[in-house]
PDB file of C-alpha atoms in Angstrom:
ATOM      1  CA  MET A   1     -14.085 -26.613  -0.880  1.00  0.00           C
ATOM      2  CA  ASN A   2     -13.991 -22.921  -1.743  1.00  0.00           C
ATOM      3  CA  LYS A   3     -16.039 -20.674   0.488  1.00  0.00           C
ATOM      4  CA  THR A   4     -17.883 -17.825  -1.186  1.00  0.00           C
ATOM      5  CA  PRO A   5     -19.109 -14.935   0.948  1.00  0.00           C
ATOM      6  CA  SER A   6     -22.499 -13.405   0.292  1.00  0.00           C
ATOM      7  CA  ASP A   7     -23.118 -10.514  -2.093  1.00  0.00           C
ATOM      8  CA  ASP A   8     -23.636  -8.252   0.930  1.00  0.00           C
ATOM      9  CA  PHE A   9     -20.097  -9.041   2.048  1.00  0.00           C
ATOM     10  CA  TYR A  10     -18.681  -7.809  -1.259  1.00  0.00           C
ATOM     11  CA  TYR A  11     -20.789  -4.637  -1.247  1.00  0.00           C
ATOM     12  CA  ALA A  12     -19.567  -3.888   2.281  1.00  0.00           C
ATOM     13  CA  LEU A  13     -15.979  -4.731   1.341  1.00  0.00           C
ATOM     14  CA  VAL A  14     -16.001  -2.407  -1.677  1.00  0.00           C
ATOM     15  CA  ALA A  15     -17.490   0.414   0.408  1.00  0.00           C
ATOM     16  CA  PHE A  16     -14.819  -0.129   3.075  1.00  0.00           C
ATOM     17  CA  LEU A  17     -12.017  -0.190   0.495  1.00  0.00           C
ATOM     18  CA  MET A  18     -13.254   2.995  -1.169  1.00  0.00           C
ATOM     19  CA  GLN A  19     -13.485   4.821   2.150  1.00  0.00           C
ATOM     20  CA  THR A  20     -10.049   3.581   3.193  1.00  0.00           C
ATOM     21  CA  LYS A  21      -8.476   4.495  -0.153  1.00  0.00           C
ATOM     22  CA  GLN A  22      -9.880   8.021   0.017  1.00  0.00           C
ATOM     23  CA  HIS A  23      -8.501   8.417   3.527  1.00  0.00           C
ATOM     24  CA  ILE A  24      -5.052   7.225   2.411  1.00  0.00           C
ATOM     25  CA  VAL A  25      -5.106   9.640  -0.547  1.00  0.00           C
ATOM     26  CA  THR A  26      -5.974  12.536   1.774  1.00  0.00           C
ATOM     27  CA  VAL A  27      -3.081  11.675   4.099  1.00  0.00           C
ATOM     28  CA  ALA A  28      -0.727  11.133   1.131  1.00  0.00           C
ATOM     29  CA  VAL A  29      -1.405  14.627  -0.210  1.00  0.00           C
ATOM     30  CA  GLU A  30      -0.522  16.077   3.202  1.00  0.00           C
ATOM     31  CA  HIS A  31       2.891  14.405   2.779  1.00  0.00           C
ATOM     32  CA  GLY A  32       3.413  15.677  -0.772  1.00  0.00           C
ATOM     33  CA  LEU A  33       2.638  12.315  -2.362  1.00  0.00           C
ATOM     34  CA  THR A  34      -0.012  11.027  -4.697  1.00  0.00           C
ATOM     35  CA  GLY A  35      -2.246   8.251  -3.446  1.00  0.00           C
ATOM     36  CA  VAL A  36      -0.534   5.654  -5.617  1.00  0.00           C
ATOM     37  CA  GLN A  37       2.911   6.817  -4.456  1.00  0.00           C
ATOM     38  CA  ALA A  38       1.806   6.344  -0.844  1.00  0.00           C
ATOM     39  CA  LEU A  39       0.356   2.913  -1.611  1.00  0.00           C
ATOM     40  CA  THR A  40       3.604   1.934  -3.325  1.00  0.00           C
ATOM     41  CA  LEU A  41       5.658   2.985  -0.298  1.00  0.00           C
ATOM     42  CA  LEU A  42       3.309   1.103   2.004  1.00  0.00           C
ATOM     43  CA  SER A  43       3.467  -2.005  -0.199  1.00  0.00           C
ATOM     44  CA  LEU A  44       7.225  -2.124   0.376  1.00  0.00           C
ATOM     45  CA  LYS A  45       6.697  -2.636   4.112  1.00  0.00           C
ATOM     46  CA  SER A  46       6.706  -6.412   4.045  1.00  0.00           C
ATOM     47  CA  ARG A  47       9.760  -6.554   1.789  1.00  0.00           C
ATOM     48  CA  ASP A  48      12.358  -3.909   1.163  1.00  0.00           C
ATOM     49  CA  GLU A  49      12.364  -4.593  -2.579  1.00  0.00           C
ATOM     50  CA  ARG A  50       9.808  -5.338  -5.262  1.00  0.00           C
ATOM     51  CA  SER A  51      10.268  -5.626  -8.986  1.00  0.00           C
ATOM     52  CA  MET A  52       8.736  -3.193 -11.432  1.00  0.00           C
ATOM     53  CA  THR A  53       6.854  -6.170 -12.909  1.00  0.00           C
ATOM     54  CA  GLU A  54       5.292  -6.968  -9.522  1.00  0.00           C
ATOM     55  CA  LEU A  55       4.077  -3.378  -9.248  1.00  0.00           C
ATOM     56  CA  CYS A  56       2.623  -3.543 -12.776  1.00  0.00           C
ATOM     57  CA  LYS A  57       0.660  -6.636 -11.773  1.00  0.00           C
ATOM     58  CA  GLN A  58      -0.421  -5.094  -8.464  1.00  0.00           C
ATOM     59  CA  TYR A  59      -1.771  -1.968 -10.166  1.00  0.00           C
ATOM     60  CA  ASP A  60      -2.934  -3.755 -13.334  1.00  0.00           C
ATOM     61  CA  CYS A  61      -1.192  -1.200 -15.522  1.00  0.00           C
ATOM     62  CA  ASP A  62       1.630  -1.044 -18.011  1.00  0.00           C
ATOM     63  CA  ALA A  63       5.278  -0.396 -17.259  1.00  0.00           C
ATOM     64  CA  SER A  64       5.176   3.280 -18.263  1.00  0.00           C
ATOM     65  CA  ASN A  65       2.679   4.018 -15.476  1.00  0.00           C
ATOM     66  CA  VAL A  66       4.832   2.291 -12.860  1.00  0.00           C
ATOM     67  CA  THR A  67       7.914   4.064 -14.206  1.00  0.00           C
ATOM     68  CA  GLY A  68       6.202   7.404 -13.540  1.00  0.00           C
ATOM     69  CA  ILE A  69       5.231   6.387 -10.008  1.00  0.00           C
ATOM     70  CA  VAL A  70       8.737   5.166  -9.198  1.00  0.00           C
ATOM     71  CA  ASP A  71      10.350   8.213 -10.859  1.00  0.00           C
ATOM     72  CA  GLY A  72       8.407  10.479  -8.493  1.00  0.00           C
ATOM     73  CA  LEU A  73       9.402   8.471  -5.429  1.00  0.00           C
ATOM     74  CA  GLU A  74      13.007   8.276  -6.589  1.00  0.00           C
ATOM     75  CA  GLN A  75      13.184  12.054  -7.140  1.00  0.00           C
ATOM     76  CA  LYS A  76      12.078  12.508  -3.528  1.00  0.00           C
ATOM     77  CA  GLY A  77      14.846  10.144  -2.368  1.00  0.00           C
ATOM     78  CA  LEU A  78      12.343   7.618  -0.980  1.00  0.00           C
ATOM     79  CA  VAL A  79      13.232   4.673  -3.233  1.00  0.00           C
ATOM     80  CA  SER A  80      15.977   3.686  -5.634  1.00  0.00           C
ATOM     81  CA  ARG A  81      16.178   1.286  -8.533  1.00  0.00           C
ATOM     82  CA  GLN A  82      18.611  -1.581  -8.046  1.00  0.00           C
ATOM     83  CA  PRO A  83      19.581  -4.337 -10.481  1.00  0.00           C
ATOM     84  CA  HIS A  84      18.312  -7.803  -9.640  1.00  0.00           C
ATOM     85  CA  PRO A  85      21.238  -9.893  -8.325  1.00  0.00           C
ATOM     86  CA  HIS A  86      20.576 -12.762 -10.773  1.00  0.00           C
ATOM     87  CA  ASP A  87      18.837 -11.108 -13.737  1.00  0.00           C
ATOM     88  CA  ARG A  88      20.080  -7.772 -15.077  1.00  0.00           C
ATOM     89  CA  ARG A  89      16.843  -7.251 -17.023  1.00  0.00           C
ATOM     90  CA  ILE A  90      14.898  -6.891 -13.777  1.00  0.00           C
ATOM     91  CA  LYS A  91      14.935  -3.670 -11.792  1.00  0.00           C
ATOM     92  CA  LEU A  92      14.109  -3.862  -8.104  1.00  0.00           C
ATOM     93  CA  ILE A  93      12.584  -0.949  -6.243  1.00  0.00           C
ATOM     94  CA  HIS A  94      14.536  -0.544  -3.007  1.00  0.00           C
ATOM     95  CA  LEU A  95      13.125   1.359  -0.046  1.00  0.00           C
ATOM     96  CA  GLU A  96      15.604   3.988   1.152  1.00  0.00           C
ATOM     97  CA  GLU A  97      15.888   5.148   4.761  1.00  0.00           C
ATOM     98  CA  ALA A  98      13.984   8.345   3.921  1.00  0.00           C
ATOM     99  CA  GLY A  99      11.246   6.117   2.497  1.00  0.00           C
ATOM    100  CA  ARG A 100      11.049   4.169   5.762  1.00  0.00           C
ATOM    101  CA  THR A 101      10.677   7.433   7.653  1.00  0.00           C
ATOM    102  CA  VAL A 102       7.837   8.566   5.387  1.00  0.00           C
ATOM    103  CA  GLN A 103       6.207   5.111   5.692  1.00  0.00           C
ATOM    104  CA  LYS A 104       6.128   5.428   9.464  1.00  0.00           C
ATOM    105  CA  LYS A 105       4.673   8.942   9.252  1.00  0.00           C
ATOM    106  CA  LEU A 106       2.030   7.811   6.758  1.00  0.00           C
ATOM    107  CA  ILE A 107       0.936   4.909   8.966  1.00  0.00           C
ATOM    108  CA  ALA A 108       0.891   7.109  12.075  1.00  0.00           C
ATOM    109  CA  ASP A 109      -1.208   9.748  10.320  1.00  0.00           C
ATOM    110  CA  ILE A 110      -3.542   7.200   8.730  1.00  0.00           C
ATOM    111  CA  ALA A 111      -4.083   5.534  12.108  1.00  0.00           C
ATOM    112  CA  GLY A 112      -4.301   8.829  13.990  1.00  0.00           C
ATOM    113  CA  THR A 113      -6.938  10.286  11.718  1.00  0.00           C
ATOM    114  CA  SER A 114      -8.875   7.149  10.839  1.00  0.00           C
ATOM    115  CA  PRO A 115     -12.390   7.777   9.652  1.00  0.00           C
ATOM    116  CA  ASP A 116     -15.282   6.959  11.928  1.00  0.00           C
ATOM    117  CA  MET A 117     -15.562   3.475  10.430  1.00  0.00           C
ATOM    118  CA  PHE A 118     -13.799   1.934  13.432  1.00  0.00           C
ATOM    119  CA  ASN A 119     -15.739   3.808  16.115  1.00  0.00           C
ATOM    120  CA  GLY A 120     -18.315   1.047  16.494  1.00  0.00           C
ATOM    121  CA  LEU A 121     -15.693  -1.644  17.069  1.00  0.00           C
ATOM    122  CA  ALA A 122     -14.134  -2.730  20.338  1.00  0.00           C
ATOM    123  CA  ASP A 123     -10.345  -3.003  20.500  1.00  0.00           C
ATOM    124  CA  ALA A 124     -10.615  -6.799  20.455  1.00  0.00           C
ATOM    125  CA  GLU A 125     -12.731  -6.645  17.282  1.00  0.00           C
ATOM    126  CA  ILE A 126     -10.172  -4.430  15.563  1.00  0.00           C
ATOM    127  CA  GLU A 127      -7.426  -6.902  16.498  1.00  0.00           C
ATOM    128  CA  GLN A 128      -9.566  -9.768  15.212  1.00  0.00           C
ATOM    129  CA  LEU A 129     -10.201  -7.921  11.939  1.00  0.00           C
ATOM    130  CA  ALA A 130      -6.456  -7.310  11.513  1.00  0.00           C
ATOM    131  CA  ALA A 131      -5.724 -10.990  12.151  1.00  0.00           C
ATOM    132  CA  LEU A 132      -8.339 -12.078   9.593  1.00  0.00           C
ATOM    133  CA  ILE A 133      -6.992  -9.703   6.944  1.00  0.00           C
ATOM    134  CA  GLN A 134      -3.452 -10.966   7.529  1.00  0.00           C
ATOM    135  CA  LYS A 135      -4.673 -14.562   7.313  1.00  0.00           C
ATOM    136  CA  MET A 136      -6.325 -13.883   3.936  1.00  0.00           C
ATOM    137  CA  ASN A 137      -3.277 -12.004   2.612  1.00  0.00           C
ATOM    138  CA  PRO A 138      -0.145 -13.916   3.695  1.00  0.00           C
TER     139      PRO A 138
END
């Protein structure tokens, strides 16, 4: 049986996401990146490579938009395009060592300057929230 949270849950979730996104954009600009470039770098954390098609689906946009995002990251030496090992039509976005370094700095700065939204939570609650988010997004 599918569980459906209340409307209040979704209003709170959207508010949280908007606040978090704005914070990430602010930190990204401090690192010379756009918000979507920072999000793309951070999305490569779980896997070193993602296809351009996956990014198009993630951002719900066409290939030309993703090409522009990746071009900017590639010009900075943070990612490179690699051919898929089994399908030459597919280009994989590979995280370069410089990209890993920027990832770590982004996360450190995001965590170090987090908005006040976490102030009312105990450390155990923050850990529980992280575990729940990971459970919902394997």
